[in-house]
Amino acid sequence: MVYSINQVSLRQTITPTCILGRVNGTMQFLGMGSIPIGSLFGGGLATLTNLPATLWVAAALSFLAIFTIALSPVAKLYTMPKVEEGL
């Protein structure tokens, strides 16, 4: 939940107002669209191997996400960019 709030706040701050709806829609599509793909991948992997191995793979991939966040320029962002004035 905390990630979601921070992600949306940053996105709304750095995206120009004229394309904010498109950006939010695209991010929603990508986020929700990855759920069934991940489910199919996890189910296929569990079928080919076993459930504990699949859970270990999921844990390892989740751990690798830490490095993606740590290497992101957002991790070095200490202040939010200025918000444009207007609607």
Tab-separated table of N, CA and C in Angstrom:
chain	number	residue	atom	x	y	z
A	1	MET	N	0.819	-1.182	0.000
A	1	MET	CA	0.000	0.000	0.000
A	1	MET	C	0.870	1.255	0.000
A	2	VAL	N	1.930	1.243	0.814
A	2	VAL	CA	2.813	2.404	0.876
A	2	VAL	C	3.474	2.628	-0.478
A	3	TYR	N	3.904	1.542	-1.130
A	3	TYR	CA	4.519	1.654	-2.457
A	3	TYR	C	3.541	2.276	-3.443
A	4	SER	N	2.310	1.829	-3.413
A	4	SER	CA	1.308	2.313	-4.356
A	4	SER	C	1.070	3.813	-4.190
A	5	ILE	N	0.960	4.260	-2.961
A	5	ILE	CA	0.726	5.681	-2.703
A	5	ILE	C	1.907	6.510	-3.190
A	6	ASN	N	3.117	6.070	-2.880
A	6	ASN	CA	4.305	6.812	-3.303
A	6	ASN	C	4.463	6.810	-4.820
A	7	GLN	N	4.186	5.678	-5.440
A	7	GLN	CA	4.326	5.582	-6.893
A	7	GLN	C	3.350	6.524	-7.597
A	8	VAL	N	2.109	6.510	-7.178
A	8	VAL	CA	1.102	7.364	-7.814
A	8	VAL	C	1.404	8.839	-7.550
A	9	SER	N	1.825	9.175	-6.340
A	9	SER	CA	2.151	10.572	-6.025
A	9	SER	C	3.300	11.074	-6.883
A	10	LEU	N	4.350	10.276	-7.027
A	10	LEU	CA	5.485	10.681	-7.858
A	10	LEU	C	5.068	10.799	-9.315
A	11	ARG	N	4.311	9.831	-9.794
A	11	ARG	CA	3.866	9.858	-11.194
A	11	ARG	C	3.022	11.092	-11.475
A	12	GLN	N	2.110	11.435	-10.576
A	12	GLN	CA	1.258	12.599	-10.792
A	12	GLN	C	2.039	13.900	-10.695
A	13	THR	N	3.131	13.887	-9.959
A	13	THR	CA	3.935	15.095	-9.815
A	13	THR	C	4.802	15.354	-11.036
A	14	ILE	N	5.379	14.306	-11.621
A	14	ILE	CA	6.336	14.516	-12.712
A	14	ILE	C	5.712	14.429	-14.099
A	15	THR	N	4.441	14.015	-14.183
A	15	THR	CA	3.785	13.879	-15.485
A	15	THR	C	3.025	15.151	-15.828
A	16	PRO	N	3.192	15.656	-17.050
A	16	PRO	CA	2.396	16.823	-17.460
A	16	PRO	C	0.899	16.512	-17.390
A	17	THR	N	0.123	17.499	-16.993
A	17	THR	CA	-1.312	17.317	-16.794
A	17	THR	C	-2.021	16.844	-18.055
A	18	CYS	N	-1.563	17.289	-19.217
A	18	CYS	CA	-2.260	16.951	-20.462
A	18	CYS	C	-2.181	15.463	-20.810
A	19	ILE	N	-1.219	14.722	-20.277
A	19	ILE	CA	-1.125	13.287	-20.584
A	19	ILE	C	-1.249	12.414	-19.336
A	20	LEU	N	-1.653	13.005	-18.222
A	20	LEU	CA	-1.730	12.268	-16.967
A	20	LEU	C	-2.691	11.088	-17.044
A	21	GLY	N	-3.829	11.252	-17.687
A	21	GLY	CA	-4.792	10.157	-17.820
A	21	GLY	C	-4.227	8.994	-18.609
A	22	ARG	N	-3.504	9.291	-19.671
A	22	ARG	CA	-2.903	8.230	-20.488
A	22	ARG	C	-1.827	7.479	-19.711
A	23	VAL	N	-1.019	8.229	-18.980
A	23	VAL	CA	0.049	7.600	-18.205
A	23	VAL	C	-0.543	6.729	-17.102
A	24	ASN	N	-1.538	7.243	-16.389
A	24	ASN	CA	-2.173	6.454	-15.333
A	24	ASN	C	-2.853	5.213	-15.899
A	25	GLY	N	-3.522	5.355	-17.033
A	25	GLY	CA	-4.169	4.208	-17.670
A	25	GLY	C	-3.175	3.158	-18.117
A	26	THR	N	-2.052	3.600	-18.677
A	26	THR	CA	-1.021	2.666	-19.118
A	26	THR	C	-0.411	1.924	-17.939
A	27	MET	N	-0.128	2.638	-16.872
A	27	MET	CA	0.447	1.984	-15.691
A	27	MET	C	-0.537	0.991	-15.071
A	28	GLN	N	-1.805	1.335	-15.049
A	28	GLN	CA	-2.828	0.422	-14.532
A	28	GLN	C	-2.908	-0.830	-15.405
A	29	PHE	N	-2.877	-0.637	-16.723
A	29	PHE	CA	-2.924	-1.759	-17.660
A	29	PHE	C	-1.718	-2.678	-17.471
A	30	LEU	N	-0.532	-2.096	-17.366
A	30	LEU	CA	0.669	-2.910	-17.193
A	30	LEU	C	0.678	-3.628	-15.845
A	31	GLY	N	0.262	-2.929	-14.797
A	31	GLY	CA	0.247	-3.539	-13.470
A	31	GLY	C	-0.758	-4.671	-13.355
A	32	MET	N	-1.971	-4.427	-13.792
A	32	MET	CA	-3.006	-5.459	-13.715
A	32	MET	C	-2.804	-6.550	-14.766
A	33	GLY	N	-2.231	-6.190	-15.902
A	33	GLY	CA	-1.993	-7.177	-16.954
A	33	GLY	C	-0.897	-8.158	-16.611
A	34	SER	N	0.001	-7.773	-15.713
A	34	SER	CA	1.081	-8.688	-15.342
A	34	SER	C	0.622	-9.766	-14.359
A	35	ILE	N	-0.496	-9.566	-13.705
A	35	ILE	CA	-0.983	-10.551	-12.729
A	35	ILE	C	-1.316	-11.887	-13.392
A	36	PRO	N	-2.124	-11.936	-14.457
A	36	PRO	CA	-2.392	-13.240	-15.067
A	36	PRO	C	-1.153	-13.857	-15.724
A	37	ILE	N	-0.255	-13.026	-16.240
A	37	ILE	CA	0.972	-13.568	-16.834
A	37	ILE	C	1.821	-14.233	-15.751
A	38	GLY	N	1.956	-13.585	-14.610
A	38	GLY	CA	2.693	-14.173	-13.493
A	38	GLY	C	2.029	-15.427	-12.960
A	39	SER	N	0.706	-15.440	-12.940
A	39	SER	CA	-0.018	-16.635	-12.491
A	39	SER	C	0.215	-17.811	-13.429
A	40	LEU	N	0.173	-17.548	-14.723
A	40	LEU	CA	0.441	-18.616	-15.695
A	40	LEU	C	1.875	-19.122	-15.583
A	41	PHE	N	2.819	-18.206	-15.429
A	41	PHE	CA	4.217	-18.596	-15.285
A	41	PHE	C	4.420	-19.427	-14.019
A	42	GLY	N	3.853	-18.974	-12.900
A	42	GLY	CA	3.982	-19.708	-11.641
A	42	GLY	C	3.319	-21.071	-11.691
A	43	GLY	N	2.138	-21.141	-12.293
A	43	GLY	CA	1.461	-22.431	-12.426
A	43	GLY	C	2.220	-23.391	-13.314
A	44	GLY	N	2.765	-22.872	-14.419
A	44	GLY	CA	3.560	-23.720	-15.307
A	44	GLY	C	4.823	-24.212	-14.639
A	45	LEU	N	5.482	-23.336	-13.888
A	45	LEU	CA	6.702	-23.733	-13.188
A	45	LEU	C	6.400	-24.753	-12.097
A	46	ALA	N	5.285	-24.579	-11.389
A	46	ALA	CA	4.905	-25.546	-10.354
A	46	ALA	C	4.556	-26.894	-10.961
A	47	THR	N	3.993	-26.891	-12.162
A	47	THR	CA	3.674	-28.146	-12.843
A	47	THR	C	4.949	-28.862	-13.281
A	48	LEU	N	5.915	-28.107	-13.774
A	48	LEU	CA	7.159	-28.712	-14.249
A	48	LEU	C	8.071	-29.162	-13.111
A	49	THR	N	8.072	-28.432	-12.016
A	49	THR	CA	8.937	-28.784	-10.885
A	49	THR	C	8.051	-29.205	-9.722
A	50	ASN	N	8.173	-28.521	-8.611
A	50	ASN	CA	7.283	-28.753	-7.474
A	50	ASN	C	6.996	-27.411	-6.807
A	51	LEU	N	6.077	-27.398	-5.890
A	51	LEU	CA	5.644	-26.142	-5.286
A	51	LEU	C	6.743	-25.451	-4.479
A	52	PRO	N	7.505	-26.164	-3.632
A	52	PRO	CA	8.572	-25.462	-2.898
A	52	PRO	C	9.605	-24.802	-3.821
A	53	ALA	N	9.956	-25.465	-4.913
A	53	ALA	CA	10.914	-24.871	-5.854
A	53	ALA	C	10.330	-23.611	-6.484
A	54	THR	N	9.059	-23.650	-6.800
A	54	THR	CA	8.400	-22.482	-7.385
A	54	THR	C	8.383	-21.318	-6.398
A	55	LEU	N	8.134	-21.610	-5.136
A	55	LEU	CA	8.133	-20.559	-4.122
A	55	LEU	C	9.531	-19.975	-3.926
A	56	TRP	N	10.563	-20.809	-4.030
A	56	TRP	CA	11.938	-20.308	-3.939
A	56	TRP	C	12.265	-19.389	-5.117
A	57	VAL	N	11.807	-19.749	-6.292
A	57	VAL	CA	12.023	-18.895	-7.469
A	57	VAL	C	11.310	-17.559	-7.272
A	58	ALA	N	10.085	-17.597	-6.768
A	58	ALA	CA	9.334	-16.360	-6.523
A	58	ALA	C	10.037	-15.493	-5.478
A	59	ALA	N	10.561	-16.124	-4.432
A	59	ALA	CA	11.283	-15.371	-3.401
A	59	ALA	C	12.553	-14.742	-3.969
A	60	ALA	N	13.272	-15.478	-4.809
A	60	ALA	CA	14.502	-14.947	-5.412
A	60	ALA	C	14.196	-13.774	-6.335
A	61	LEU	N	13.138	-13.886	-7.129
A	61	LEU	CA	12.768	-12.783	-8.018
A	61	LEU	C	12.322	-11.557	-7.225
A	62	SER	N	11.623	-11.780	-6.122
A	62	SER	CA	11.212	-10.662	-5.271
A	62	SER	C	12.430	-9.988	-4.646
A	63	PHE	N	13.425	-10.794	-4.265
A	63	PHE	CA	14.653	-10.247	-3.698
A	63	PHE	C	15.407	-9.416	-4.730
A	64	LEU	N	15.405	-9.853	-5.985
A	64	LEU	CA	16.086	-9.105	-7.043
A	64	LEU	C	15.432	-7.748	-7.299
A	65	ALA	N	14.167	-7.624	-6.954
A	65	ALA	CA	13.480	-6.344	-7.129
A	65	ALA	C	14.100	-5.258	-6.255
A	66	ILE	N	14.714	-5.652	-5.148
A	66	ILE	CA	15.377	-4.686	-4.273
A	66	ILE	C	16.480	-3.958	-5.037
A	67	PHE	N	17.232	-4.690	-5.851
A	67	PHE	CA	18.322	-4.075	-6.608
A	67	PHE	C	17.790	-3.124	-7.679
A	68	THR	N	16.664	-3.465	-8.259
A	68	THR	CA	16.050	-2.573	-9.246
A	68	THR	C	15.687	-1.245	-8.599
A	69	ILE	N	15.136	-1.304	-7.417
A	69	ILE	CA	14.754	-0.082	-6.706
A	69	ILE	C	15.997	0.681	-6.249
A	70	ALA	N	17.002	-0.047	-5.753
A	70	ALA	CA	18.214	0.606	-5.255
A	70	ALA	C	18.986	1.307	-6.369
A	71	LEU	N	18.974	0.756	-7.572
A	71	LEU	CA	19.707	1.348	-8.690
A	71	LEU	C	18.894	2.392	-9.452
A	72	SER	N	17.644	2.553	-9.093
A	72	SER	CA	16.765	3.502	-9.770
A	72	SER	C	17.123	4.936	-9.384
A	73	PRO	N	16.982	5.881	-10.306
A	73	PRO	CA	17.220	7.281	-9.933
A	73	PRO	C	16.198	7.798	-8.919
A	74	VAL	N	15.081	7.135	-8.794
A	74	VAL	CA	14.064	7.556	-7.823
A	74	VAL	C	14.578	7.369	-6.399
A	75	ALA	N	15.454	6.377	-6.186
A	75	ALA	CA	15.997	6.146	-4.850
A	75	ALA	C	16.841	7.329	-4.375
A	76	LYS	N	17.389	8.094	-5.298
A	76	LYS	CA	18.227	9.245	-4.954
A	76	LYS	C	17.438	10.556	-4.945
A	77	LEU	N	16.147	10.475	-5.114
A	77	LEU	CA	15.293	11.660	-5.163
A	77	LEU	C	14.884	12.028	-3.737
A	78	TYR	N	15.421	13.134	-3.243
A	78	TYR	CA	15.141	13.528	-1.867
A	78	TYR	C	14.020	14.547	-1.764
A	79	THR	N	13.816	15.313	-2.812
A	79	THR	CA	12.718	16.277	-2.823
A	79	THR	C	11.898	16.057	-4.081
A	80	MET	N	10.622	16.292	-3.956
A	80	MET	CA	9.737	16.139	-5.105
A	80	MET	C	9.953	17.311	-6.052
A	81	PRO	N	9.879	17.064	-7.357
A	81	PRO	CA	9.970	18.172	-8.316
A	81	PRO	C	8.821	19.156	-8.104
A	82	LYS	N	9.029	20.398	-8.536
A	82	LYS	CA	7.984	21.412	-8.378
A	82	LYS	C	6.759	21.048	-9.195
A	83	VAL	N	5.603	21.278	-8.607
A	83	VAL	CA	4.338	21.016	-9.280
A	83	VAL	C	4.005	22.216	-10.153
A	84	GLU	N	3.554	21.944	-11.381
A	84	GLU	CA	3.180	23.051	-12.259
A	84	GLU	C	1.890	23.682	-11.757
A	85	GLU	N	1.796	24.963	-11.900
A	85	GLU	CA	0.624	25.702	-11.437
A	85	GLU	C	-0.538	25.539	-12.406
A	86	GLY	N	-1.725	25.642	-11.896
A	86	GLY	CA	-2.915	25.565	-12.738
A	86	GLY	C	-3.753	24.357	-12.387
A	87	LEU	N	-4.649	24.001	-13.298
A	87	LEU	CA	-5.537	22.866	-13.056
A	87	LEU	C	-4.791	21.618	-13.137
